[in-house]
Amino acid sequence: RAAAASAFDRLDTEHPTSARSREARARLVGLAAQRPERPPSERASLLLERGSALLAAGRSTEALEALRAVPIASLPEAEAELARVRLGRALLARGRATEGRALLQKVPGSSPHAAEAAFHLARDRARSTRTPDAYETVADRFPGTPWAEEALLSLANHYQKDALDEAAAPWWRRLVAEYPQGRYVERAAWRAGWADYRARRYGAAAQTLETTARLRPPSGSTAGFLYWSARARLALGQTDRARLLLAETVQRYKHAYH
């Protein structure tokens, strides 16, 4: 029984989002006495990891259960702040907005997790007010962080979803400028470059599209970036440069649409 409890415990703690973890957790109910003993700090860290993984997987009910069980006093201060942030997020996800906001608002601005807390407060406010203004504060206060990048994406998408291209364009441009190696740079570069091309800002369009094609690993977007940067160069009268870009597109991506 001890060996079984140890195996189920390992599965539950190391792979909390797997289908087999649910079975392991159910089995552990009858093996509680044989479950491995852990120091309070280790137990707290494991519960935090479990809750965070479940939250990232969209399983907010289970995440809330795990995060509520974290003995925060057993964690170092930085981890304790992270636990509060993740618990606040889980509460917001479950519709317990008052309690969730209160936790997130207590995270000090000096905390390494302040940007995450601020982003989720901004998202909560954006949903309640149907305006994206709070995201801009996050993007400005926490430049260079993944949460500021998410805030800029949220600002761009707020307008893009309604096909408000011109209103979205400044946020796409900021994503390209501030996160040239970021998660969303290809999407942002296309939107920003196409907005400039349509507005006959051909120099800006060519620069954005070609630069992104050079900086990023080859992908399904690269041929389009090279092709439209060539079209922009043609519009500028830069025929030789345009020919080189078109030749490169054909040579490297001869089977692509462009």
PDB file of C-alpha atoms in Angstrom:
ATOM      1  CA  ARG A   1       0.000   0.000   0.000  1.00  0.00           C
ATOM      2  CA  ALA A   2       2.856   2.389   0.754  1.00  0.00           C
ATOM      3  CA  ALA A   3       4.364   1.776  -2.698  1.00  0.00           C
ATOM      4  CA  ALA A   4       0.987   2.366  -4.345  1.00  0.00           C
ATOM      5  CA  ALA A   5       0.444   5.538  -2.345  1.00  0.00           C
ATOM      6  CA  SER A   6       3.903   6.784  -3.342  1.00  0.00           C
ATOM      7  CA  ALA A   7       3.263   6.072  -7.036  1.00  0.00           C
ATOM      8  CA  PHE A   8      -0.157   7.742  -7.026  1.00  0.00           C
ATOM      9  CA  ASP A   9       1.259  10.690  -5.099  1.00  0.00           C
ATOM     10  CA  ARG A  10       4.041  11.150  -7.652  1.00  0.00           C
ATOM     11  CA  LEU A  11       1.554  11.031 -10.518  1.00  0.00           C
ATOM     12  CA  ASP A  12      -0.731  13.536  -8.800  1.00  0.00           C
ATOM     13  CA  THR A  13       2.029  16.001  -7.927  1.00  0.00           C
ATOM     14  CA  GLU A  14       4.129  15.774 -11.091  1.00  0.00           C
ATOM     15  CA  HIS A  15       1.331  15.544 -13.688  1.00  0.00           C
ATOM     16  CA  PRO A  16      -1.680  17.316 -12.172  1.00  0.00           C
ATOM     17  CA  THR A  17      -3.391  18.065 -15.482  1.00  0.00           C
ATOM     18  CA  SER A  18      -3.181  14.535 -16.892  1.00  0.00           C
ATOM     19  CA  ALA A  19      -6.242  12.311 -17.105  1.00  0.00           C
ATOM     20  CA  ARG A  20      -4.557   9.701 -14.914  1.00  0.00           C
ATOM     21  CA  SER A  21      -3.939  12.282 -12.190  1.00  0.00           C
ATOM     22  CA  ARG A  22      -7.666  12.384 -11.449  1.00  0.00           C
ATOM     23  CA  GLU A  23      -7.720   8.631 -10.995  1.00  0.00           C
ATOM     24  CA  ALA A  24      -4.622   8.809  -8.797  1.00  0.00           C
ATOM     25  CA  ARG A  25      -6.182  11.505  -6.652  1.00  0.00           C
ATOM     26  CA  ALA A  26      -9.305   9.406  -6.151  1.00  0.00           C
ATOM     27  CA  ARG A  27      -7.193   6.408  -5.160  1.00  0.00           C
ATOM     28  CA  LEU A  28      -5.228   8.501  -2.673  1.00  0.00           C
ATOM     29  CA  VAL A  29      -8.368   9.159  -0.631  1.00  0.00           C
ATOM     30  CA  GLY A  30      -8.198   5.608   0.702  1.00  0.00           C
ATOM     31  CA  LEU A  31      -4.411   5.717   1.051  1.00  0.00           C
ATOM     32  CA  ALA A  32      -4.073   8.971   2.974  1.00  0.00           C
ATOM     33  CA  ALA A  33      -2.235   7.348   5.871  1.00  0.00           C
ATOM     34  CA  GLN A  34       0.397   5.861   3.538  1.00  0.00           C
ATOM     35  CA  ARG A  35       0.971   9.049   1.548  1.00  0.00           C
ATOM     36  CA  PRO A  36       4.579  10.301   1.822  1.00  0.00           C
ATOM     37  CA  GLU A  37       5.190  12.824   4.591  1.00  0.00           C
ATOM     38  CA  ARG A  38       6.502  16.200   3.444  1.00  0.00           C
ATOM     39  CA  PRO A  39       7.747  19.296   5.266  1.00  0.00           C
ATOM     40  CA  PRO A  40       5.173  22.142   5.268  1.00  0.00           C
ATOM     41  CA  SER A  41       7.246  24.256   2.867  1.00  0.00           C
ATOM     42  CA  GLU A  42       7.493  21.439   0.313  1.00  0.00           C
ATOM     43  CA  ARG A  43       3.790  20.659   0.616  1.00  0.00           C
ATOM     44  CA  ALA A  44       2.973  24.334   0.099  1.00  0.00           C
ATOM     45  CA  SER A  45       5.175  24.559  -3.004  1.00  0.00           C
ATOM     46  CA  LEU A  46       3.645  21.418  -4.501  1.00  0.00           C
ATOM     47  CA  LEU A  47       0.115  22.681  -3.927  1.00  0.00           C
ATOM     48  CA  LEU A  48       1.055  26.001  -5.527  1.00  0.00           C
ATOM     49  CA  GLU A  49       2.535  24.216  -8.543  1.00  0.00           C
ATOM     50  CA  ARG A  50      -0.543  22.018  -8.814  1.00  0.00           C
ATOM     51  CA  GLY A  51      -2.947  24.943  -8.588  1.00  0.00           C
ATOM     52  CA  SER A  52      -0.964  26.986 -11.096  1.00  0.00           C
ATOM     53  CA  ALA A  53      -0.882  24.116 -13.608  1.00  0.00           C
ATOM     54  CA  LEU A  54      -4.623  23.542 -13.281  1.00  0.00           C
ATOM     55  CA  LEU A  55      -5.297  27.260 -13.643  1.00  0.00           C
ATOM     56  CA  ALA A  56      -3.203  27.424 -16.814  1.00  0.00           C
ATOM     57  CA  ALA A  57      -5.157  24.451 -18.164  1.00  0.00           C
ATOM     58  CA  GLY A  58      -8.451  26.280 -17.596  1.00  0.00           C
ATOM     59  CA  ARG A  59      -9.541  23.976 -14.780  1.00  0.00           C
ATOM     60  CA  SER A  60     -10.352  26.793 -12.410  1.00  0.00           C
ATOM     61  CA  THR A  61     -12.564  24.846  -9.999  1.00  0.00           C
ATOM     62  CA  GLU A  62      -9.801  22.345  -9.223  1.00  0.00           C
ATOM     63  CA  ALA A  63      -7.215  25.136  -9.231  1.00  0.00           C
ATOM     64  CA  LEU A  64      -9.201  27.071  -6.646  1.00  0.00           C
ATOM     65  CA  GLU A  65      -9.417  24.011  -4.409  1.00  0.00           C
ATOM     66  CA  ALA A  66      -5.647  23.442  -4.601  1.00  0.00           C
ATOM     67  CA  LEU A  67      -4.722  27.098  -4.137  1.00  0.00           C
ATOM     68  CA  ARG A  68      -7.028  27.566  -1.159  1.00  0.00           C
ATOM     69  CA  ALA A  69      -5.224  24.651   0.492  1.00  0.00           C
ATOM     70  CA  VAL A  70      -1.775  26.254   0.164  1.00  0.00           C
ATOM     71  CA  PRO A  71      -0.371  27.048   3.631  1.00  0.00           C
ATOM     72  CA  ILE A  72       0.955  30.439   2.555  1.00  0.00           C
ATOM     73  CA  ALA A  73       2.777  31.053   5.838  1.00  0.00           C
ATOM     74  CA  SER A  74       5.089  28.138   4.984  1.00  0.00           C
ATOM     75  CA  LEU A  75       6.325  29.795   1.778  1.00  0.00           C
ATOM     76  CA  PRO A  76       9.113  32.366   1.247  1.00  0.00           C
ATOM     77  CA  GLU A  77       7.690  35.839   0.668  1.00  0.00           C
ATOM     78  CA  ALA A  78       8.107  35.843  -3.127  1.00  0.00           C
ATOM     79  CA  GLU A  79       6.351  32.471  -3.425  1.00  0.00           C
ATOM     80  CA  ALA A  80       3.683  33.606  -0.972  1.00  0.00           C
ATOM     81  CA  GLU A  81       2.936  36.594  -3.197  1.00  0.00           C
ATOM     82  CA  LEU A  82       2.713  34.293  -6.196  1.00  0.00           C
ATOM     83  CA  ALA A  83       0.291  32.065  -4.294  1.00  0.00           C
ATOM     84  CA  ARG A  84      -1.922  35.070  -3.538  1.00  0.00           C
ATOM     85  CA  VAL A  85      -1.849  36.156  -7.181  1.00  0.00           C
ATOM     86  CA  ARG A  86      -2.775  32.703  -8.443  1.00  0.00           C
ATOM     87  CA  LEU A  87      -5.524  32.374  -5.837  1.00  0.00           C
ATOM     88  CA  GLY A  88      -6.846  35.810  -6.833  1.00  0.00           C
ATOM     89  CA  ARG A  89      -6.887  34.730 -10.471  1.00  0.00           C
ATOM     90  CA  ALA A  90      -8.726  31.508  -9.649  1.00  0.00           C
ATOM     91  CA  LEU A  91     -11.313  33.439  -7.653  1.00  0.00           C
ATOM     92  CA  LEU A  92     -11.899  35.827 -10.561  1.00  0.00           C
ATOM     93  CA  ALA A  93     -12.217  32.860 -12.916  1.00  0.00           C
ATOM     94  CA  ARG A  94     -14.892  31.355 -10.665  1.00  0.00           C
ATOM     95  CA  GLY A  95     -16.859  34.613 -10.513  1.00  0.00           C
ATOM     96  CA  ARG A  96     -15.829  35.520  -6.962  1.00  0.00           C
ATOM     97  CA  ALA A  97     -14.724  38.951  -8.063  1.00  0.00           C
ATOM     98  CA  THR A  98     -14.745  40.841  -4.758  1.00  0.00           C
ATOM     99  CA  GLU A  99     -12.487  38.350  -2.999  1.00  0.00           C
ATOM    100  CA  GLY A 100     -10.247  37.942  -6.047  1.00  0.00           C
ATOM    101  CA  ARG A 101      -9.774  41.680  -6.556  1.00  0.00           C
ATOM    102  CA  ALA A 102      -8.969  42.193  -2.884  1.00  0.00           C
ATOM    103  CA  LEU A 103      -6.146  39.650  -3.053  1.00  0.00           C
ATOM    104  CA  LEU A 104      -4.677  41.022  -6.287  1.00  0.00           C
ATOM    105  CA  GLN A 105      -4.851  44.617  -5.072  1.00  0.00           C
ATOM    106  CA  LYS A 106      -2.713  43.715  -2.043  1.00  0.00           C
ATOM    107  CA  VAL A 107       0.250  42.701  -4.207  1.00  0.00           C
ATOM    108  CA  PRO A 108       2.846  45.492  -3.820  1.00  0.00           C
ATOM    109  CA  GLY A 109       4.204  47.219  -6.894  1.00  0.00           C
ATOM    110  CA  SER A 110       7.701  46.088  -5.953  1.00  0.00           C
ATOM    111  CA  SER A 111       6.718  42.419  -6.114  1.00  0.00           C
ATOM    112  CA  PRO A 112       8.113  40.276  -8.953  1.00  0.00           C
ATOM    113  CA  HIS A 113       4.493  39.228  -9.496  1.00  0.00           C
ATOM    114  CA  ALA A 114       3.036  42.738  -9.604  1.00  0.00           C
ATOM    115  CA  ALA A 115       2.699  42.705 -13.403  1.00  0.00           C
ATOM    116  CA  GLU A 116       0.682  39.488 -13.352  1.00  0.00           C
ATOM    117  CA  ALA A 117      -1.622  40.857 -10.657  1.00  0.00           C
ATOM    118  CA  ALA A 118      -2.056  44.142 -12.521  1.00  0.00           C
ATOM    119  CA  PHE A 119      -2.867  42.391 -15.790  1.00  0.00           C
ATOM    120  CA  HIS A 120      -5.628  40.295 -14.272  1.00  0.00           C
ATOM    121  CA  LEU A 121      -7.092  43.295 -12.480  1.00  0.00           C
ATOM    122  CA  ALA A 122      -7.043  45.108 -15.821  1.00  0.00           C
ATOM    123  CA  ARG A 123      -8.774  42.221 -17.558  1.00  0.00           C
ATOM    124  CA  ASP A 124     -11.417  42.118 -14.851  1.00  0.00           C
ATOM    125  CA  ARG A 125     -11.986  45.854 -15.268  1.00  0.00           C
ATOM    126  CA  ALA A 126     -12.073  45.595 -19.064  1.00  0.00           C
ATOM    127  CA  ARG A 127     -14.760  42.938 -18.855  1.00  0.00           C
ATOM    128  CA  SER A 128     -16.891  44.934 -16.457  1.00  0.00           C
ATOM    129  CA  THR A 129     -16.532  48.290 -18.241  1.00  0.00           C
ATOM    130  CA  ARG A 130     -16.197  46.966 -21.821  1.00  0.00           C
ATOM    131  CA  THR A 131     -13.291  49.355 -22.339  1.00  0.00           C
ATOM    132  CA  PRO A 132      -9.604  48.402 -22.681  1.00  0.00           C
ATOM    133  CA  ASP A 133      -8.065  51.455 -20.976  1.00  0.00           C
ATOM    134  CA  ALA A 134      -6.758  49.569 -17.938  1.00  0.00           C
ATOM    135  CA  TYR A 135      -4.507  47.456 -20.157  1.00  0.00           C
ATOM    136  CA  GLU A 136      -2.580  50.535 -21.258  1.00  0.00           C
ATOM    137  CA  THR A 137      -1.548  51.192 -17.662  1.00  0.00           C
ATOM    138  CA  VAL A 138      -0.150  47.655 -17.404  1.00  0.00           C
ATOM    139  CA  ALA A 139       1.769  48.027 -20.671  1.00  0.00           C
ATOM    140  CA  ASP A 140       3.279  51.327 -19.506  1.00  0.00           C
ATOM    141  CA  ARG A 141       4.056  50.309 -15.892  1.00  0.00           C
ATOM    142  CA  PHE A 142       5.665  46.950 -16.647  1.00  0.00           C
ATOM    143  CA  PRO A 143       7.522  47.257 -19.969  1.00  0.00           C
ATOM    144  CA  GLY A 144       9.445  44.201 -21.096  1.00  0.00           C
ATOM    145  CA  THR A 145       7.361  41.737 -19.085  1.00  0.00           C
ATOM    146  CA  PRO A 146       5.183  38.990 -20.561  1.00  0.00           C
ATOM    147  CA  TRP A 147       2.161  40.600 -18.886  1.00  0.00           C
ATOM    148  CA  ALA A 148       2.772  43.960 -20.570  1.00  0.00           C
ATOM    149  CA  GLU A 149       3.018  42.066 -23.857  1.00  0.00           C
ATOM    150  CA  GLU A 150      -0.326  40.392 -23.097  1.00  0.00           C
ATOM    151  CA  ALA A 151      -1.783  43.811 -22.273  1.00  0.00           C
ATOM    152  CA  LEU A 152      -0.732  45.224 -25.652  1.00  0.00           C
ATOM    153  CA  LEU A 153      -2.239  42.201 -27.392  1.00  0.00           C
ATOM    154  CA  SER A 154      -5.475  42.712 -25.489  1.00  0.00           C
ATOM    155  CA  LEU A 155      -5.560  46.377 -26.537  1.00  0.00           C
ATOM    156  CA  ALA A 156      -4.978  45.480 -30.190  1.00  0.00           C
ATOM    157  CA  ASN A 157      -7.550  42.677 -30.150  1.00  0.00           C
ATOM    158  CA  HIS A 158     -10.171  44.893 -28.522  1.00  0.00           C
ATOM    159  CA  TYR A 159     -10.304  46.955 -31.705  1.00  0.00           C
ATOM    160  CA  GLN A 160      -9.313  44.280 -34.223  1.00  0.00           C
ATOM    161  CA  LYS A 161     -12.251  42.024 -33.321  1.00  0.00           C
ATOM    162  CA  ASP A 162     -14.566  44.737 -34.668  1.00  0.00           C
ATOM    163  CA  ALA A 163     -12.383  45.307 -37.751  1.00  0.00           C
ATOM    164  CA  LEU A 164     -11.300  48.724 -36.439  1.00  0.00           C
ATOM    165  CA  ASP A 165      -7.934  48.448 -38.149  1.00  0.00           C
ATOM    166  CA  GLU A 166      -6.747  52.007 -37.617  1.00  0.00           C
ATOM    167  CA  ALA A 167      -7.577  51.968 -33.909  1.00  0.00           C
ATOM    168  CA  ALA A 168      -5.793  48.639 -33.481  1.00  0.00           C
ATOM    169  CA  ALA A 169      -2.701  49.571 -35.503  1.00  0.00           C
ATOM    170  CA  PRO A 170      -0.866  51.629 -32.812  1.00  0.00           C
ATOM    171  CA  TRP A 171      -1.005  48.662 -30.429  1.00  0.00           C
ATOM    172  CA  TRP A 172       0.246  46.250 -33.067  1.00  0.00           C
ATOM    173  CA  ARG A 173       3.106  48.660 -33.754  1.00  0.00           C
ATOM    174  CA  ARG A 174       4.001  48.777 -30.077  1.00  0.00           C
ATOM    175  CA  LEU A 175       4.089  44.995 -29.944  1.00  0.00           C
ATOM    176  CA  VAL A 176       6.507  44.925 -32.878  1.00  0.00           C
ATOM    177  CA  ALA A 177       8.695  47.689 -31.441  1.00  0.00           C
ATOM    178  CA  GLU A 178       8.763  46.523 -27.817  1.00  0.00           C
ATOM    179  CA  TYR A 179       8.686  42.748 -28.321  1.00  0.00           C
ATOM    180  CA  PRO A 180      10.534  41.999 -31.593  1.00  0.00           C
ATOM    181  CA  GLN A 181      11.165  38.442 -30.386  1.00  0.00           C
ATOM    182  CA  GLY A 182       7.843  38.108 -28.607  1.00  0.00           C
ATOM    183  CA  ARG A 183       5.078  35.537 -28.821  1.00  0.00           C
ATOM    184  CA  TYR A 184       2.864  37.678 -31.030  1.00  0.00           C
ATOM    185  CA  VAL A 185       5.341  39.529 -33.213  1.00  0.00           C
ATOM    186  CA  GLU A 186       4.414  37.815 -36.489  1.00  0.00           C
ATOM    187  CA  ARG A 187       0.732  38.594 -36.038  1.00  0.00           C
ATOM    188  CA  ALA A 188       1.575  42.132 -34.940  1.00  0.00           C
ATOM    189  CA  ALA A 189       4.029  42.712 -37.796  1.00  0.00           C
ATOM    190  CA  TRP A 190       1.480  41.625 -40.384  1.00  0.00           C
ATOM    191  CA  ARG A 191      -1.259  43.832 -38.951  1.00  0.00           C
ATOM    192  CA  ALA A 192       1.044  46.854 -38.557  1.00  0.00           C
ATOM    193  CA  GLY A 193       2.715  46.359 -41.949  1.00  0.00           C
ATOM    194  CA  TRP A 194      -0.581  45.892 -43.772  1.00  0.00           C
ATOM    195  CA  ALA A 195      -2.073  48.964 -42.085  1.00  0.00           C
ATOM    196  CA  ASP A 196       0.906  51.017 -43.254  1.00  0.00           C
ATOM    197  CA  TYR A 197       0.756  49.558 -46.751  1.00  0.00           C
ATOM    198  CA  ARG A 198      -2.935  50.365 -47.127  1.00  0.00           C
ATOM    199  CA  ALA A 199      -2.273  53.902 -45.885  1.00  0.00           C
ATOM    200  CA  ARG A 200       0.540  54.231 -48.464  1.00  0.00           C
ATOM    201  CA  ARG A 201       3.184  54.447 -45.774  1.00  0.00           C
ATOM    202  CA  TYR A 202       5.299  52.138 -47.868  1.00  0.00           C
ATOM    203  CA  GLY A 203       8.611  52.788 -46.147  1.00  0.00           C
ATOM    204  CA  ALA A 204       7.218  51.838 -42.759  1.00  0.00           C
ATOM    205  CA  ALA A 205       5.479  48.781 -44.210  1.00  0.00           C
ATOM    206  CA  ALA A 206       8.623  47.524 -45.918  1.00  0.00           C
ATOM    207  CA  GLN A 207      10.737  48.060 -42.812  1.00  0.00           C
ATOM    208  CA  THR A 208       8.325  46.252 -40.479  1.00  0.00           C
ATOM    209  CA  LEU A 209       7.730  43.257 -42.729  1.00  0.00           C
ATOM    210  CA  GLU A 210      11.291  42.675 -43.857  1.00  0.00           C
ATOM    211  CA  THR A 211      12.771  43.199 -40.402  1.00  0.00           C
ATOM    212  CA  THR A 212      10.403  40.644 -38.918  1.00  0.00           C
ATOM    213  CA  ALA A 213      11.200  38.177 -41.700  1.00  0.00           C
ATOM    214  CA  ARG A 214      14.906  38.527 -40.874  1.00  0.00           C
ATOM    215  CA  LEU A 215      14.622  38.369 -37.098  1.00  0.00           C
ATOM    216  CA  ARG A 216      12.264  35.416 -36.793  1.00  0.00           C
ATOM    217  CA  PRO A 217      12.930  31.764 -37.621  1.00  0.00           C
ATOM    218  CA  PRO A 218      11.367  30.780 -40.966  1.00  0.00           C
ATOM    219  CA  SER A 219       7.642  30.118 -40.663  1.00  0.00           C
ATOM    220  CA  GLY A 220       4.461  30.030 -42.705  1.00  0.00           C
ATOM    221  CA  SER A 221       4.397  33.844 -42.561  1.00  0.00           C
ATOM    222  CA  THR A 222       7.903  34.535 -43.879  1.00  0.00           C
ATOM    223  CA  ALA A 223       7.077  34.288 -47.579  1.00  0.00           C
ATOM    224  CA  GLY A 224       4.239  36.785 -47.181  1.00  0.00           C
ATOM    225  CA  PHE A 225       6.456  39.199 -45.257  1.00  0.00           C
ATOM    226  CA  LEU A 226       9.102  39.113 -48.001  1.00  0.00           C
ATOM    227  CA  TYR A 227       6.559  39.406 -50.807  1.00  0.00           C
ATOM    228  CA  TRP A 228       4.707  42.384 -49.365  1.00  0.00           C
ATOM    229  CA  SER A 229       7.920  44.126 -48.363  1.00  0.00           C
ATOM    230  CA  ALA A 230       8.909  43.762 -52.028  1.00  0.00           C
ATOM    231  CA  ARG A 231       5.577  45.247 -53.102  1.00  0.00           C
ATOM    232  CA  ALA A 232       6.176  48.157 -50.750  1.00  0.00           C
ATOM    233  CA  ARG A 233       9.658  48.688 -52.203  1.00  0.00           C
ATOM    234  CA  LEU A 234       8.157  48.712 -55.700  1.00  0.00           C
ATOM    235  CA  ALA A 235       5.682  51.361 -54.614  1.00  0.00           C
ATOM    236  CA  LEU A 236       8.623  53.438 -53.383  1.00  0.00           C
ATOM    237  CA  GLY A 237      10.369  53.070 -56.743  1.00  0.00           C
ATOM    238  CA  GLN A 238      13.094  50.868 -55.225  1.00  0.00           C
ATOM    239  CA  THR A 239      12.986  48.400 -58.081  1.00  0.00           C
ATOM    240  CA  ASP A 240      16.326  46.698 -57.537  1.00  0.00           C
ATOM    241  CA  ARG A 241      15.609  46.023 -53.872  1.00  0.00           C
ATOM    242  CA  ALA A 242      12.125  44.755 -54.748  1.00  0.00           C
ATOM    243  CA  ARG A 243      13.529  42.329 -57.332  1.00  0.00           C
ATOM    244  CA  LEU A 244      15.964  40.902 -54.820  1.00  0.00           C
ATOM    245  CA  LEU A 245      13.180  40.331 -52.300  1.00  0.00           C
ATOM    246  CA  LEU A 246      10.927  38.706 -54.889  1.00  0.00           C
ATOM    247  CA  ALA A 247      13.762  36.473 -56.081  1.00  0.00           C
ATOM    248  CA  GLU A 248      14.432  35.463 -52.486  1.00  0.00           C
ATOM    249  CA  THR A 249      10.759  34.663 -51.962  1.00  0.00           C
ATOM    250  CA  VAL A 250      10.719  32.387 -55.021  1.00  0.00           C
ATOM    251  CA  GLN A 251      14.016  30.722 -54.166  1.00  0.00           C
ATOM    252  CA  ARG A 252      13.212  30.009 -50.509  1.00  0.00           C
ATOM    253  CA  TYR A 253       9.451  29.487 -50.701  1.00  0.00           C
ATOM    254  CA  LYS A 254       8.695  28.307 -54.228  1.00  0.00           C
ATOM    255  CA  HIS A 255       5.840  26.129 -53.012  1.00  0.00           C
ATOM    256  CA  ALA A 256       4.211  28.836 -50.901  1.00  0.00           C
ATOM    257  CA  TYR A 257       1.220  30.868 -52.103  1.00  0.00           C
ATOM    258  CA  HIS A 258       3.205  34.086 -52.426  1.00  0.00           C
TER     259      HIS A 258
END
